[in-house]
Short mmCIF file of C-alpha atoms in Angstrom, two decimals:
data_model
loop_
_atom_site.label_atom_id
_atom_site.label_comp_id
_atom_site.label_asym_id
_atom_site.label_seq_id
_atom_site.Cartn_x
_atom_site.Cartn_y
_atom_site.Cartn_z
CA UNK A 1 70.35 -42.67 -95.36
CA UNK A 2 67.94 -40.03 -94.22
CA UNK A 3 68.36 -38.05 -97.41
CA UNK A 4 67.14 -41.07 -99.51
CA UNK A 5 64.26 -41.52 -96.99
CA UNK A 6 63.15 -38.13 -97.45
CA UNK A 7 63.44 -38.50 -101.18
CA UNK A 8 61.25 -41.48 -101.12
CA UNK A 9 58.70 -39.84 -99.01
CA UNK A 10 58.52 -36.93 -101.52
CA UNK A 11 57.97 -39.42 -104.40
CA UNK A 12 55.23 -41.13 -102.38
CA UNK A 13 53.70 -37.65 -101.75
CA UNK A 14 53.81 -37.05 -105.52
CA UNK A 15 52.05 -40.28 -106.16
CA UNK A 16 49.18 -39.65 -103.82
CA UNK A 17 48.88 -35.96 -104.99
CA UNK A 18 48.61 -37.22 -108.60
CA UNK A 19 46.11 -39.89 -107.66
CA UNK A 20 43.62 -37.40 -106.14
CA UNK A 21 40.10 -38.06 -107.41
CA UNK A 22 38.09 -35.65 -109.51
CA UNK A 23 35.62 -34.82 -106.73
CA UNK A 24 36.23 -31.64 -104.56
CA UNK A 25 34.34 -30.20 -101.62
CA UNK A 26 31.94 -27.39 -102.48
CA UNK A 27 32.66 -25.29 -99.41
CA UNK A 28 35.04 -24.93 -96.43
CA UNK A 29 32.88 -27.01 -94.09
CA UNK A 30 32.70 -30.74 -93.91
CA UNK A 31 30.38 -32.75 -95.84
CA UNK A 32 27.19 -34.10 -94.12
CA UNK A 33 26.68 -37.75 -93.52
CA UNK A 34 23.05 -37.75 -94.74
CA UNK A 35 21.06 -35.68 -97.14
CA UNK A 36 22.59 -33.33 -99.77
CA UNK A 37 26.22 -33.83 -100.43
CA UNK A 38 28.50 -30.92 -100.82
CA UNK A 39 30.68 -32.09 -103.55
CA UNK A 40 31.43 -30.91 -107.13
CA UNK A 41 33.53 -32.09 -109.92
CA UNK A 42 37.05 -30.60 -110.42
CA UNK A 43 37.63 -28.21 -113.21
CA UNK A 44 40.11 -29.02 -115.91
CA UNK A 45 42.52 -26.36 -114.40
CA UNK A 46 42.35 -28.08 -111.03
CA UNK A 47 43.07 -31.47 -112.58
CA UNK A 48 45.92 -30.13 -114.48
CA UNK A 49 47.31 -28.39 -111.50
CA UNK A 50 47.16 -31.76 -109.60
CA UNK A 51 49.16 -33.62 -112.24
CA UNK A 52 51.69 -30.72 -112.35
CA UNK A 53 52.14 -30.80 -108.64
CA UNK A 54 52.62 -34.51 -108.79
CA UNK A 55 55.26 -34.31 -111.58
CA UNK A 56 57.14 -31.66 -109.49
CA UNK A 57 57.18 -33.90 -106.25
CA UNK A 58 58.40 -36.95 -108.25
CA UNK A 59 61.05 -35.07 -110.06
CA UNK A 60 62.37 -33.33 -106.86
CA UNK A 61 62.36 -36.76 -105.04
CA UNK A 62 64.36 -38.49 -107.85
CA UNK A 63 66.84 -35.57 -107.93
CA UNK A 64 67.26 -35.83 -104.13
CA UNK A 65 67.99 -39.57 -104.50
CA UNK A 66 70.56 -39.01 -107.15
CA UNK A 67 72.23 -36.18 -105.22
CA UNK A 68 72.26 -38.37 -102.06
CA UNK A 69 73.87 -41.24 -103.91
CA UNK A 70 76.43 -39.07 -105.50
CA UNK A 71 77.63 -37.35 -102.27
CA UNK A 72 77.41 -40.33 -99.97
CA UNK A 73 80.98 -41.06 -99.06
CA UNK A 74 80.28 -44.61 -97.86
CA UNK A 75 79.70 -45.75 -101.48
CA UNK A 76 82.03 -45.21 -104.57
CA UNK A 77 80.28 -44.85 -107.98
CA UNK A 78 83.47 -45.47 -110.14
#
């Protein structure tokens, strides 16, 4: 059961990583509440990396679910 739960959490993480918006912080510090905002648009390489990371998380999560179902001795597939 915990294997499938972990798999679902990995899939959910992949969903949220993939849905990250196109705005990134300019620096390491926090953005101020008033005045100039310290944000910038993500580069195409950053957007591509985000989509790739999301695909990896979803694929690993699905593989973990399939492996968990096949090795679970409580249920028989055939």
